[in-house]
Structures are given as structure tokens and as C-alpha cells.
């Protein structure tokens, strides 16, 4: 019996139509739009001016505090403007606009970096370099990695879990990265184990990625410290709390972190970025993005420079097909629709999903029929129907008491609701208000 988490969960159609598509390199954009807030926490502080010439990997915005992250230039070129632009969140954010220098060969070189297995840096130097090179969580949360890895003295930490689940339908960026950069990921795991003084690591991969499971089992067959866990295919298996429970059978407290049960969880994309930073001195200036959709001409996975307009990605796969209704940043369950394709790719952009009229249409919301389906599928053991009602009626203190802040926004409740009620929409809204109220109190 394959491992999984015990509470709730669903199995939506996987639609992994790009899982067999090798990662291609995206055409270098003529202009990049680099937001200074691509992470949870304080925005970075701009340290360049208009007309400045910048090089690839140069720091253009410096970390604004401990919970913040450096931002580096993805191209060699000239800063043309410092402006507010709408990013994937739908809000205007400060941005550095850089025109790519078409005469600078560094912009178009494809370097084949050798595998470096020897780890020469001391733990403190590794954590500092992760900070300096702007590494954040690439699984979606974009939490600055150096913060997650800054473990307080006396904390009991015995496991590193590598999240290779990628349970979100359509997305295959992590799957392809595991297939194409497995050896580098293993070295990245060893780097973190060395930095954290951990002797046990587990790579969690859902059983629909048997090729990735086989590769990692082969690479770790003589390694007593790193194991591979094949997991049952169930959404949202990639949630940190769900993954820790599935692999180690440890229950993370409802308002706690994996660290509270002796675990740190990192996404495979983040592990590869850490490998690149430590072994090759490469800051986080690009990432793998799945560009997909049933009606797209050429759906694919790309290495994309941070700041690339989503318009460029859509054009690269043949343009928007007729009947397109929505463009989603991320996957269909947790992703958010974007207003237009002018917004740029950020560190947290795992996929761009183009949805047609049939898939995007929501049913007409009706009254709750008290079927309990939303309660049954909630992986956090919440009552989504109640949380929606409380949010809708402005009863935010009651919503807080009913643990609305523990919702992981997986969307399972909305997915199964026979009355097509916008459960997740109201719960997200309620969480925002409760967060503001709690901040005001404190």
C-alpha cells in the first residue's frame, strides 16, 4: 500500500500533457520586467538607477530585511525604467525594467555546467550564499530559503524531505527537472544535509512519475542517508503538512511548521537552485515553467528568465487558441487567473495554463444542500461551507475561531461542491480580513 495523508483529498484529472516534453530554453526576451517583491516578506530595495548598465546575475535590488530576498538581473542590458506594473498577483508592484543588450553574447550563451559533487563550503557559508543568491521556495510559496534554513539553536531536526510530488494537474516542471537534473538534485540534497547537520533525507514522489522514482532509486541505492518514497496519487499531497504526515506519519500542529516535528521540506526546484548557487555561483535568475493547455498548439516546458512577459511564452507555444477563456498563473486547483499576458514571470511562476470556454465555465452557484462533501475532502479537517458563510456575512472573529487561517487554499472543497458554491474564493477573502485584523491587534 502506497503512503498518503489520511484526511480528505481528491483526484482531479491529471492532464499532464507535457510530461514527455524535455525542457527547452525560452527565447531571450527583448525586455524584462523584474518585480522587487517576488517572495513572502519585505520587498527588496532597488539599488540601480535608470540608464545603468547591468550584467547577468548582478544584484539590482537588495534584501530589505531578514525575511526578504535579493533580486538579480536575468539579462545583460540597460535599466530603462523603474515603474509600478501589475504582476501575477493582480496588484501593482514596483518593478525594474531592463532592455536586453542584443550585442552582448552572454545573453545568448547556453552553458553546459559540469556536475560538481564535492562540497567545499562550511554550513554557515552555505546558508549565507543561499541568502546572497536570492534563493526562495520554488514550489509556490516563495518563502526565502535562508529563513527556512535558519534553525534556532537547540531545535531537534532529524529529517529533510524533498517535495517532488507536483500534484497540481497539468504542471510538469518539477517532473521534467527530476528526469533531467537528477544527479544535481542529489548533490543539492547533500549540500542541505551538510548545512543542517542532518543524516536523513527522503524524496517524496507520486506514483504517476515512475520514471523519476526509478532514476532516484538507482542513484540512491548505495546511499543509506537518502531514501525515495513512492506516494499514492492524491491531491494535495504536495502540501507540507500532508507530505510530512504521508512520509513520516508525523502530525504538524495546525498553526505550526514542519520544523515543529523535526522536519524541513524543500521543493526539488529549490534544491536545484541551491545546487546551482553553491556549486556554480549562479543566482536565481531563471526557472522551469510549464506552458500548457488542451487547445495549445505546442505545450511545453521551458527554462525562462525571470521577468519574461507571459506574452512571450504564449507566443512561443503558438499563441492563444480560439475560445480561450482564462489564463492561469499556476495550475487549475490553486492557480489564479491573470488579467492579461503583459505580466512577467516571477520566481514563483511554476506554470501558465491556458483554459478554454468549456473548462473555465463555472456552474451557477446554488444554495448549500448540506451534503458534507467539502468537509469530507478537506485535508485540514475544516468545514469549508461554514467558513464561506462566516466570511460572506462578515463574521470574521467567528471565522478565526473556526481556524480559517489553517486553510491551505488547495481548492478541493470548490472542486467537489455540487452546488458550485465559490467556497475557496470566500475563504481566501476571509483569510485576508482575519490576517489584517490580527495584525491590527498585535
Tab-separated table of C-alpha atoms in Angstrom:
chain	number	residue	atom	x	y	z
A	1	UNK	CA	0.000	0.000	0.000
A	2	UNK	CA	1.469	3.339	-1.059
A	3	UNK	CA	1.748	6.057	1.556
A	4	UNK	CA	-0.514	9.100	1.621
A	5	UNK	CA	-2.096	11.535	4.079
A	6	UNK	CA	-5.226	10.318	5.905
A	7	UNK	CA	-7.636	13.286	5.808
A	8	UNK	CA	-9.590	14.224	2.711
A	9	UNK	CA	-8.051	14.819	-0.680
A	10	UNK	CA	-9.299	14.430	-4.243
A	11	UNK	CA	-8.010	13.054	-7.537
A	12	UNK	CA	-8.813	15.512	-10.336
A	13	UNK	CA	-7.898	14.605	-13.937
A	14	UNK	CA	-4.116	14.850	-14.140
A	15	UNK	CA	-3.812	16.252	-17.680
A	16	UNK	CA	-0.004	16.043	-17.554
A	17	UNK	CA	0.205	16.590	-21.305
A	18	UNK	CA	3.767	17.975	-21.181
A	19	UNK	CA	5.301	15.223	-19.010
A	20	UNK	CA	7.151	13.750	-22.008
A	21	UNK	CA	8.354	17.144	-23.260
A	22	UNK	CA	12.013	17.871	-22.456
A	23	UNK	CA	12.784	21.312	-21.064
A	24	UNK	CA	13.607	23.778	-23.846
A	25	UNK	CA	15.315	27.117	-23.493
A	26	UNK	CA	12.973	30.047	-23.948
A	27	UNK	CA	13.934	32.745	-26.451
A	28	UNK	CA	15.676	35.594	-24.610
A	29	UNK	CA	13.148	38.449	-24.216
A	30	UNK	CA	13.925	41.898	-25.628
A	31	UNK	CA	12.770	43.479	-22.369
A	32	UNK	CA	12.425	42.014	-18.871
A	33	UNK	CA	10.160	43.349	-16.115
A	34	UNK	CA	11.656	42.314	-12.781
A	35	UNK	CA	9.446	42.876	-9.698
A	36	UNK	CA	11.308	43.630	-6.466
A	37	UNK	CA	8.819	41.593	-4.416
A	38	UNK	CA	8.890	38.021	-5.670
A	39	UNK	CA	8.882	36.442	-2.229
A	40	UNK	CA	6.997	36.356	1.056
A	41	UNK	CA	8.189	39.157	3.323
A	42	UNK	CA	9.666	42.626	2.896
A	43	UNK	CA	10.220	43.799	-0.719
A	44	UNK	CA	13.816	44.166	-1.831
A	45	UNK	CA	15.288	47.673	-2.114
A	46	UNK	CA	16.263	48.918	-5.578
A	47	UNK	CA	19.990	49.726	-5.878
A	48	UNK	CA	20.171	50.614	-9.577
A	49	UNK	CA	19.118	53.726	-11.485
A	50	UNK	CA	17.649	54.421	-14.900
A	51	UNK	CA	20.342	54.234	-17.618
A	52	UNK	CA	22.544	51.945	-15.511
A	53	UNK	CA	24.177	49.088	-17.391
A	54	UNK	CA	23.705	45.739	-15.636
A	55	UNK	CA	25.190	42.283	-16.126
A	56	UNK	CA	23.587	38.848	-15.810
A	57	UNK	CA	23.439	37.878	-12.152
A	58	UNK	CA	24.124	41.381	-10.816
A	59	UNK	CA	22.161	42.349	-7.693
A	60	UNK	CA	19.649	45.008	-8.763
A	61	UNK	CA	17.529	45.020	-5.591
A	62	UNK	CA	18.961	44.189	-2.184
A	63	UNK	CA	17.169	42.238	0.532
A	64	UNK	CA	15.034	44.608	2.626
A	65	UNK	CA	15.389	42.649	5.862
A	66	UNK	CA	15.755	39.157	7.290
A	67	UNK	CA	12.523	37.879	5.697
A	68	UNK	CA	13.344	39.189	2.251
A	69	UNK	CA	15.443	38.210	-0.746
A	70	UNK	CA	17.944	39.693	-3.179
A	71	UNK	CA	16.832	40.176	-6.779
A	72	UNK	CA	19.343	39.727	-9.612
A	73	UNK	CA	19.310	40.826	-13.230
A	74	UNK	CA	18.372	37.949	-15.564
A	75	UNK	CA	19.953	39.661	-18.580
A	76	UNK	CA	22.811	41.944	-19.531
A	77	UNK	CA	21.378	45.254	-20.627
A	78	UNK	CA	20.272	48.743	-19.618
A	79	UNK	CA	17.786	49.811	-16.955
A	80	UNK	CA	15.192	51.833	-18.866
A	81	UNK	CA	12.599	52.480	-16.187
A	82	UNK	CA	11.624	51.995	-12.545
A	83	UNK	CA	7.862	51.703	-12.547
A	84	UNK	CA	4.758	50.178	-10.995
A	85	UNK	CA	3.387	47.267	-13.038
A	86	UNK	CA	0.667	44.692	-12.474
A	87	UNK	CA	2.251	41.363	-11.597
A	88	UNK	CA	0.754	37.866	-11.315
A	89	UNK	CA	-0.959	38.829	-8.030
A	90	UNK	CA	-3.134	41.326	-9.913
A	91	UNK	CA	-1.764	44.268	-7.934
A	92	UNK	CA	0.658	46.972	-8.990
A	93	UNK	CA	4.177	46.308	-7.724
A	94	UNK	CA	7.463	48.171	-8.042
A	95	UNK	CA	9.443	46.817	-10.939
A	96	UNK	CA	12.832	47.251	-12.645
A	97	UNK	CA	12.550	47.302	-16.433
A	98	UNK	CA	15.676	46.246	-18.335
A	99	UNK	CA	16.249	46.304	-22.095
A	100	UNK	CA	18.326	43.311	-23.161
A	101	UNK	CA	21.567	44.156	-24.977
A	102	UNK	CA	21.328	42.264	-28.307
A	103	UNK	CA	25.075	42.651	-28.875
A	104	UNK	CA	26.110	41.077	-25.575
A	105	UNK	CA	26.878	37.418	-26.318
A	106	UNK	CA	26.425	36.472	-22.647
A	107	UNK	CA	22.653	36.856	-23.131
A	108	UNK	CA	22.540	34.081	-25.698
A	109	UNK	CA	25.170	31.619	-24.483
A	110	UNK	CA	23.966	28.178	-23.426
A	111	UNK	CA	26.481	26.890	-20.899
A	112	UNK	CA	26.609	23.169	-20.127
A	113	UNK	CA	27.722	23.178	-16.491
A	114	UNK	CA	29.613	20.080	-15.307
A	115	UNK	CA	28.358	18.039	-12.360
A	116	UNK	CA	30.297	19.014	-9.222
A	117	UNK	CA	29.864	16.566	-6.350
A	118	UNK	CA	32.451	17.826	-3.865
A	119	UNK	CA	31.005	20.133	-1.215
A	120	UNK	CA	33.717	22.517	-0.017
A	121	UNK	CA	31.792	25.212	1.876
A	122	UNK	CA	31.108	25.168	5.608
A	123	UNK	CA	27.458	25.185	6.775
A	124	UNK	CA	27.403	28.907	7.654
A	125	UNK	CA	28.891	29.822	4.270
A	126	UNK	CA	26.256	27.710	2.503
A	127	UNK	CA	23.400	29.497	4.268
A	128	UNK	CA	24.962	32.883	3.541
A	129	UNK	CA	25.330	32.047	-0.144
A	130	UNK	CA	21.712	30.891	-0.353
A	131	UNK	CA	20.781	34.289	1.066
A	132	UNK	CA	23.116	36.230	-1.236
A	133	UNK	CA	21.959	34.433	-4.380
A	134	UNK	CA	18.243	35.138	-3.872
A	135	UNK	CA	17.017	31.558	-3.449
A	136	UNK	CA	13.347	31.240	-2.459
A	137	UNK	CA	10.919	28.343	-2.352
A	138	UNK	CA	10.005	27.443	-5.934
A	139	UNK	CA	7.071	25.222	-5.061
A	140	UNK	CA	4.727	28.221	-4.944
A	141	UNK	CA	5.137	29.809	-1.515
A	142	UNK	CA	8.355	31.717	-2.438
A	143	UNK	CA	9.464	31.817	1.205
A	144	UNK	CA	13.102	32.995	1.402
A	145	UNK	CA	15.136	29.784	1.732
A	146	UNK	CA	17.745	31.190	4.100
A	147	UNK	CA	14.967	31.981	6.595
A	148	UNK	CA	13.543	28.458	6.458
A	149	UNK	CA	17.054	27.057	6.935
A	150	UNK	CA	17.957	29.339	9.854
A	151	UNK	CA	17.165	26.843	12.580
A	152	UNK	CA	17.321	28.080	16.174
A	153	UNK	CA	19.951	26.523	18.391
A	154	UNK	CA	18.526	23.622	20.351
A	155	UNK	CA	15.900	22.738	17.730
A	156	UNK	CA	15.703	18.984	17.191
A	157	UNK	CA	15.925	18.402	13.454
A	158	UNK	CA	16.306	14.904	12.023
A	159	UNK	CA	14.751	14.812	8.530
A	160	UNK	CA	14.950	16.703	5.262
A	161	UNK	CA	12.017	15.992	2.934
A	162	UNK	CA	12.331	16.778	-0.765
A	163	UNK	CA	8.995	17.599	-2.375
A	164	UNK	CA	8.862	16.042	-5.833
A	165	UNK	CA	5.117	15.417	-5.688
A	166	UNK	CA	3.832	18.056	-8.143
A	167	UNK	CA	0.214	17.023	-7.519
A	168	UNK	CA	-1.298	20.074	-9.255
A	169	UNK	CA	-2.947	18.996	-12.543
A	170	UNK	CA	-1.270	20.000	-15.820
A	171	UNK	CA	2.061	21.092	-14.270
A	172	UNK	CA	5.159	19.029	-15.145
A	173	UNK	CA	8.071	21.434	-14.490
A	174	UNK	CA	9.268	19.539	-11.408
A	175	UNK	CA	8.791	16.162	-13.084
A	176	UNK	CA	10.967	17.139	-16.031
A	177	UNK	CA	13.574	18.726	-13.752
A	178	UNK	CA	13.823	15.464	-11.789
A	179	UNK	CA	14.317	13.497	-15.001
A	180	UNK	CA	16.887	15.850	-16.493
A	181	UNK	CA	18.800	17.080	-13.420
A	182	UNK	CA	18.570	14.146	-11.003
A	183	UNK	CA	22.279	13.970	-10.176
A	184	UNK	CA	22.438	17.695	-9.490
A	185	UNK	CA	19.380	17.388	-7.225
A	186	UNK	CA	21.092	14.614	-5.241
A	187	UNK	CA	24.126	16.876	-4.714
A	188	UNK	CA	21.767	19.705	-3.719
A	189	UNK	CA	20.197	17.420	-1.094
A	190	UNK	CA	23.644	16.548	0.250
A	191	UNK	CA	24.516	20.261	0.422
A	192	UNK	CA	21.471	20.939	2.618
A	193	UNK	CA	22.092	17.872	4.761
A	194	UNK	CA	25.640	19.137	5.353
A	195	UNK	CA	24.414	22.678	6.118
A	196	UNK	CA	21.735	21.460	8.551
A	197	UNK	CA	23.729	18.594	10.123
A	198	UNK	CA	21.007	16.133	9.094
A	199	UNK	CA	21.678	12.471	8.331
A	200	UNK	CA	18.303	11.503	6.863
A	201	UNK	CA	16.563	12.739	3.730
A	202	UNK	CA	13.509	11.406	1.883
A	203	UNK	CA	12.491	12.309	-1.677
A	204	UNK	CA	8.688	12.136	-1.949
A	205	UNK	CA	7.362	11.453	-5.464
A	206	UNK	CA	3.842	10.482	-6.504
A	207	UNK	CA	3.476	7.119	-8.183
A	208	UNK	CA	2.389	8.639	-11.513
A	209	UNK	CA	6.047	9.602	-12.041
A	210	UNK	CA	7.514	6.107	-12.074
A	211	UNK	CA	10.393	7.171	-14.326
A	212	UNK	CA	11.527	9.758	-11.768
A	213	UNK	CA	11.113	7.269	-8.914
A	214	UNK	CA	13.268	4.738	-10.788
A	215	UNK	CA	16.011	7.290	-11.502
A	216	UNK	CA	16.285	8.422	-7.885
A	217	UNK	CA	16.126	4.874	-6.509
A	218	UNK	CA	19.004	3.939	-8.791
A	219	UNK	CA	21.046	6.993	-7.750
A	220	UNK	CA	20.454	6.360	-4.031
A	221	UNK	CA	20.640	2.548	-3.934
A	222	UNK	CA	24.016	2.656	-2.120
A	223	UNK	CA	23.209	5.762	-0.091
A	224	UNK	CA	21.974	4.975	3.412
A	225	UNK	CA	21.116	8.599	4.143
A	226	UNK	CA	18.818	9.413	1.200
A	227	UNK	CA	15.668	7.378	0.525
A	228	UNK	CA	12.865	7.589	-2.031
A	229	UNK	CA	9.189	7.390	-1.029
A	230	UNK	CA	6.698	6.457	-3.748
A	231	UNK	CA	3.377	8.057	-2.778
A	232	UNK	CA	-0.233	7.424	-3.688
A	233	UNK	CA	-1.560	9.833	-6.292
A	234	UNK	CA	-3.810	12.158	-4.314
A	235	UNK	CA	-4.248	15.914	-4.270
A	236	UNK	CA	-2.999	17.966	-2.343
A	237	UNK	CA	-0.153	15.590	-1.485
A	238	UNK	CA	2.377	18.366	-2.118
A	239	UNK	CA	1.198	20.403	0.871
A	240	UNK	CA	3.943	20.439	3.511
A	241	UNK	CA	1.740	19.147	6.319
A	242	UNK	CA	0.257	16.441	4.100
A	243	UNK	CA	3.697	15.362	2.856
A	244	UNK	CA	5.201	15.129	6.345
A	245	UNK	CA	2.236	13.023	7.504
A	246	UNK	CA	2.397	10.761	4.443
A	247	UNK	CA	6.143	10.079	4.634
A	248	UNK	CA	6.954	10.179	8.365
A	249	UNK	CA	3.494	9.803	9.953
A	250	UNK	CA	4.108	12.973	11.967
A	251	UNK	CA	1.293	15.464	12.550
A	252	UNK	CA	2.358	19.077	12.097
A	253	UNK	CA	0.426	21.319	14.570
A	254	UNK	CA	-2.458	23.177	12.914
A	255	UNK	CA	-0.764	26.565	13.294
A	256	UNK	CA	2.733	25.133	13.231
A	257	UNK	CA	5.502	24.298	10.788
A	258	UNK	CA	7.239	21.034	9.808
A	259	UNK	CA	10.132	22.303	11.919
A	260	UNK	CA	7.931	21.731	14.988
A	261	UNK	CA	8.152	17.989	14.325
A	262	UNK	CA	11.839	17.945	13.382
A	263	UNK	CA	11.465	18.298	9.612
A	264	UNK	CA	12.399	20.768	6.882
A	265	UNK	CA	10.669	20.471	3.489
A	266	UNK	CA	12.093	21.803	0.237
A	267	UNK	CA	10.819	21.585	-3.331
A	268	UNK	CA	13.010	19.883	-5.961
A	269	UNK	CA	13.234	23.137	-7.939
A	270	UNK	CA	14.574	24.925	-4.872
A	271	UNK	CA	17.104	22.124	-4.305
A	272	UNK	CA	18.380	22.506	-7.875
A	273	UNK	CA	18.605	26.295	-7.464
A	274	UNK	CA	20.640	25.760	-4.277
A	275	UNK	CA	22.953	23.374	-6.149
A	276	UNK	CA	23.464	25.986	-8.885
A	277	UNK	CA	24.207	28.711	-6.339
A	278	UNK	CA	26.636	26.706	-4.193
A	279	UNK	CA	28.481	24.718	-6.866
A	280	UNK	CA	28.404	27.163	-9.809
A	281	UNK	CA	27.852	30.616	-8.227
A	282	UNK	CA	24.631	31.130	-10.194
A	283	UNK	CA	21.905	33.302	-8.599
A	284	UNK	CA	18.205	32.623	-9.144
A	285	UNK	CA	17.538	34.399	-12.442
A	286	UNK	CA	15.588	31.705	-14.298
A	287	UNK	CA	13.314	28.773	-13.593
A	288	UNK	CA	11.397	25.980	-15.330
A	289	UNK	CA	7.854	26.929	-16.359
A	290	UNK	CA	5.203	24.635	-17.833
A	291	UNK	CA	3.171	26.369	-20.566
A	292	UNK	CA	0.164	24.157	-21.155
A	293	UNK	CA	-3.476	23.776	-22.109
A	294	UNK	CA	-5.567	21.272	-24.063
A	295	UNK	CA	-6.014	23.562	-27.057
A	296	UNK	CA	-2.460	24.930	-27.257
A	297	UNK	CA	-0.582	24.173	-30.453
A	298	UNK	CA	2.742	23.263	-28.812
A	299	UNK	CA	2.511	22.978	-24.992
A	300	UNK	CA	5.975	22.660	-23.487
A	301	UNK	CA	8.353	23.126	-20.545
A	302	UNK	CA	10.841	25.991	-20.718
A	303	UNK	CA	13.806	27.452	-18.907
A	304	UNK	CA	12.515	31.016	-18.586
A	305	UNK	CA	14.336	34.132	-17.434
A	306	UNK	CA	12.673	35.892	-14.507
A	307	UNK	CA	10.870	38.988	-15.796
A	308	UNK	CA	9.922	37.498	-19.179
A	309	UNK	CA	6.448	38.736	-20.206
A	310	UNK	CA	3.923	35.900	-20.288
A	311	UNK	CA	3.017	37.161	-23.782
A	312	UNK	CA	6.386	35.818	-24.960
A	313	UNK	CA	5.666	32.359	-23.540
A	314	UNK	CA	2.219	32.212	-25.117
A	315	UNK	CA	3.663	33.237	-28.490
A	316	UNK	CA	6.375	30.596	-28.137
A	317	UNK	CA	3.762	27.821	-27.957
A	318	UNK	CA	1.773	29.088	-30.941
A	319	UNK	CA	-0.343	31.881	-29.454
A	320	UNK	CA	-3.707	31.884	-27.726
A	321	UNK	CA	-6.132	29.425	-29.337
A	322	UNK	CA	-9.621	30.481	-30.334
A	323	UNK	CA	-12.082	30.131	-27.485
A	324	UNK	CA	-9.573	30.886	-24.724
A	325	UNK	CA	-11.456	31.935	-21.586
A	326	UNK	CA	-8.773	32.154	-18.890
A	327	UNK	CA	-5.025	32.304	-18.463
A	328	UNK	CA	-3.972	30.944	-15.083
A	329	UNK	CA	-0.740	31.555	-13.233
A	330	UNK	CA	-0.127	28.064	-11.825
A	331	UNK	CA	-2.453	25.085	-12.057
A	332	UNK	CA	-6.262	24.783	-12.121
A	333	UNK	CA	-6.648	23.999	-8.409
A	334	UNK	CA	-4.519	26.625	-6.660
A	335	UNK	CA	-3.580	28.934	-9.516
A	336	UNK	CA	-5.056	32.375	-10.046
A	337	UNK	CA	-6.338	33.847	-13.287
A	338	UNK	CA	-4.351	36.803	-14.614
A	339	UNK	CA	-5.845	39.906	-16.215
A	340	UNK	CA	-3.617	39.882	-19.294
A	341	UNK	CA	-0.403	38.389	-20.643
A	342	UNK	CA	1.691	41.517	-20.064
A	343	UNK	CA	2.524	40.371	-16.520
A	344	UNK	CA	6.022	38.904	-16.037
A	345	UNK	CA	7.254	35.510	-14.937
A	346	UNK	CA	8.481	35.639	-11.328
A	347	UNK	CA	10.374	33.248	-9.068
A	348	UNK	CA	7.042	31.704	-8.064
A	349	UNK	CA	5.723	31.036	-11.589
A	350	UNK	CA	5.589	27.251	-11.969
A	351	UNK	CA	3.202	27.186	-14.899
A	352	UNK	CA	0.978	29.115	-17.284
A	353	UNK	CA	-2.295	27.334	-18.031
A	354	UNK	CA	-4.497	28.367	-20.943
A	355	UNK	CA	-8.092	27.251	-20.368
A	356	UNK	CA	-10.865	27.146	-22.934
A	357	UNK	CA	-14.524	28.044	-22.513
A	358	UNK	CA	-15.642	24.526	-21.564
A	359	UNK	CA	-13.121	24.097	-18.743
A	360	UNK	CA	-13.291	27.626	-17.396
A	361	UNK	CA	-17.060	27.961	-17.084
A	362	UNK	CA	-18.323	27.723	-13.536
A	363	UNK	CA	-21.768	26.395	-12.781
A	364	UNK	CA	-24.380	28.769	-11.433
A	365	UNK	CA	-23.950	28.951	-7.615
A	366	UNK	CA	-26.896	27.461	-5.729
A	367	UNK	CA	-27.843	27.044	-2.096
A	368	UNK	CA	-25.786	24.649	0.009
A	369	UNK	CA	-27.521	21.258	0.170
A	370	UNK	CA	-25.626	20.192	3.333
A	371	UNK	CA	-24.131	17.165	1.587
A	372	UNK	CA	-20.875	17.408	3.537
A	373	UNK	CA	-18.650	16.732	0.518
A	374	UNK	CA	-16.491	19.789	1.203
A	375	UNK	CA	-15.896	18.610	4.785
A	376	UNK	CA	-15.077	15.094	3.607
A	377	UNK	CA	-12.356	16.221	1.144
A	378	UNK	CA	-10.747	18.967	3.268
A	379	UNK	CA	-7.195	17.795	4.068
A	380	UNK	CA	-7.068	20.094	7.101
A	381	UNK	CA	-10.274	18.779	8.690
A	382	UNK	CA	-12.116	22.101	8.354
A	383	UNK	CA	-15.742	22.907	7.491
A	384	UNK	CA	-15.449	24.943	4.264
A	385	UNK	CA	-19.209	25.549	3.973
A	386	UNK	CA	-19.192	27.181	7.407
A	387	UNK	CA	-16.064	29.243	6.707
A	388	UNK	CA	-17.606	30.553	3.474
A	389	UNK	CA	-20.825	31.541	5.253
A	390	UNK	CA	-18.933	33.322	8.024
A	391	UNK	CA	-16.779	35.208	5.515
A	392	UNK	CA	-19.787	36.100	3.382
A	393	UNK	CA	-21.605	37.518	6.429
A	394	UNK	CA	-18.568	39.386	7.768
A	395	UNK	CA	-18.304	37.251	10.914
A	396	UNK	CA	-14.511	37.278	10.873
A	397	UNK	CA	-13.859	36.681	14.583
A	398	UNK	CA	-16.007	33.563	14.427
A	399	UNK	CA	-14.202	32.507	11.236
A	400	UNK	CA	-10.893	32.931	13.044
A	401	UNK	CA	-12.173	30.795	15.922
A	402	UNK	CA	-13.139	28.127	13.364
A	403	UNK	CA	-9.484	28.008	12.194
A	404	UNK	CA	-9.919	29.738	8.831
A	405	UNK	CA	-6.201	30.618	8.880
A	406	UNK	CA	-5.242	26.932	8.765
A	407	UNK	CA	-6.836	26.558	5.306
A	408	UNK	CA	-4.104	25.760	2.761
A	409	UNK	CA	-6.263	27.025	-0.138
A	410	UNK	CA	-5.991	23.763	-2.068
A	411	UNK	CA	-9.427	24.220	-3.669
A	412	UNK	CA	-10.610	20.658	-3.029
A	413	UNK	CA	-13.850	21.974	-1.489
A	414	UNK	CA	-14.775	24.079	-4.529
A	415	UNK	CA	-13.839	21.198	-6.823
A	416	UNK	CA	-16.362	18.766	-5.316
A	417	UNK	CA	-19.212	21.151	-4.444
A	418	UNK	CA	-22.364	20.002	-6.337
A	419	UNK	CA	-23.916	23.451	-5.806
A	420	UNK	CA	-20.941	25.209	-7.455
A	421	UNK	CA	-20.509	27.476	-4.455
A	422	UNK	CA	-17.397	29.716	-4.558
A	423	UNK	CA	-16.069	28.257	-1.303
A	424	UNK	CA	-12.378	28.946	-1.834
A	425	UNK	CA	-12.989	32.496	-3.099
A	426	UNK	CA	-14.800	33.491	0.096
A	427	UNK	CA	-12.371	31.627	2.348
A	428	UNK	CA	-9.408	33.405	0.718
A	429	UNK	CA	-11.165	36.729	1.201
A	430	UNK	CA	-11.977	35.876	4.808
A	431	UNK	CA	-8.365	34.913	5.483
A	432	UNK	CA	-7.155	38.270	4.168
A	433	UNK	CA	-9.503	40.151	6.516
A	434	UNK	CA	-8.656	37.972	9.529
A	435	UNK	CA	-4.944	38.462	8.855
A	436	UNK	CA	-5.409	42.244	8.768
A	437	UNK	CA	-7.469	42.169	11.990
A	438	UNK	CA	-4.837	40.040	13.742
A	439	UNK	CA	-2.065	42.399	12.566
A	440	UNK	CA	-4.013	45.412	13.869
A	441	UNK	CA	-4.484	43.709	17.254
A	442	UNK	CA	-0.786	42.984	17.573
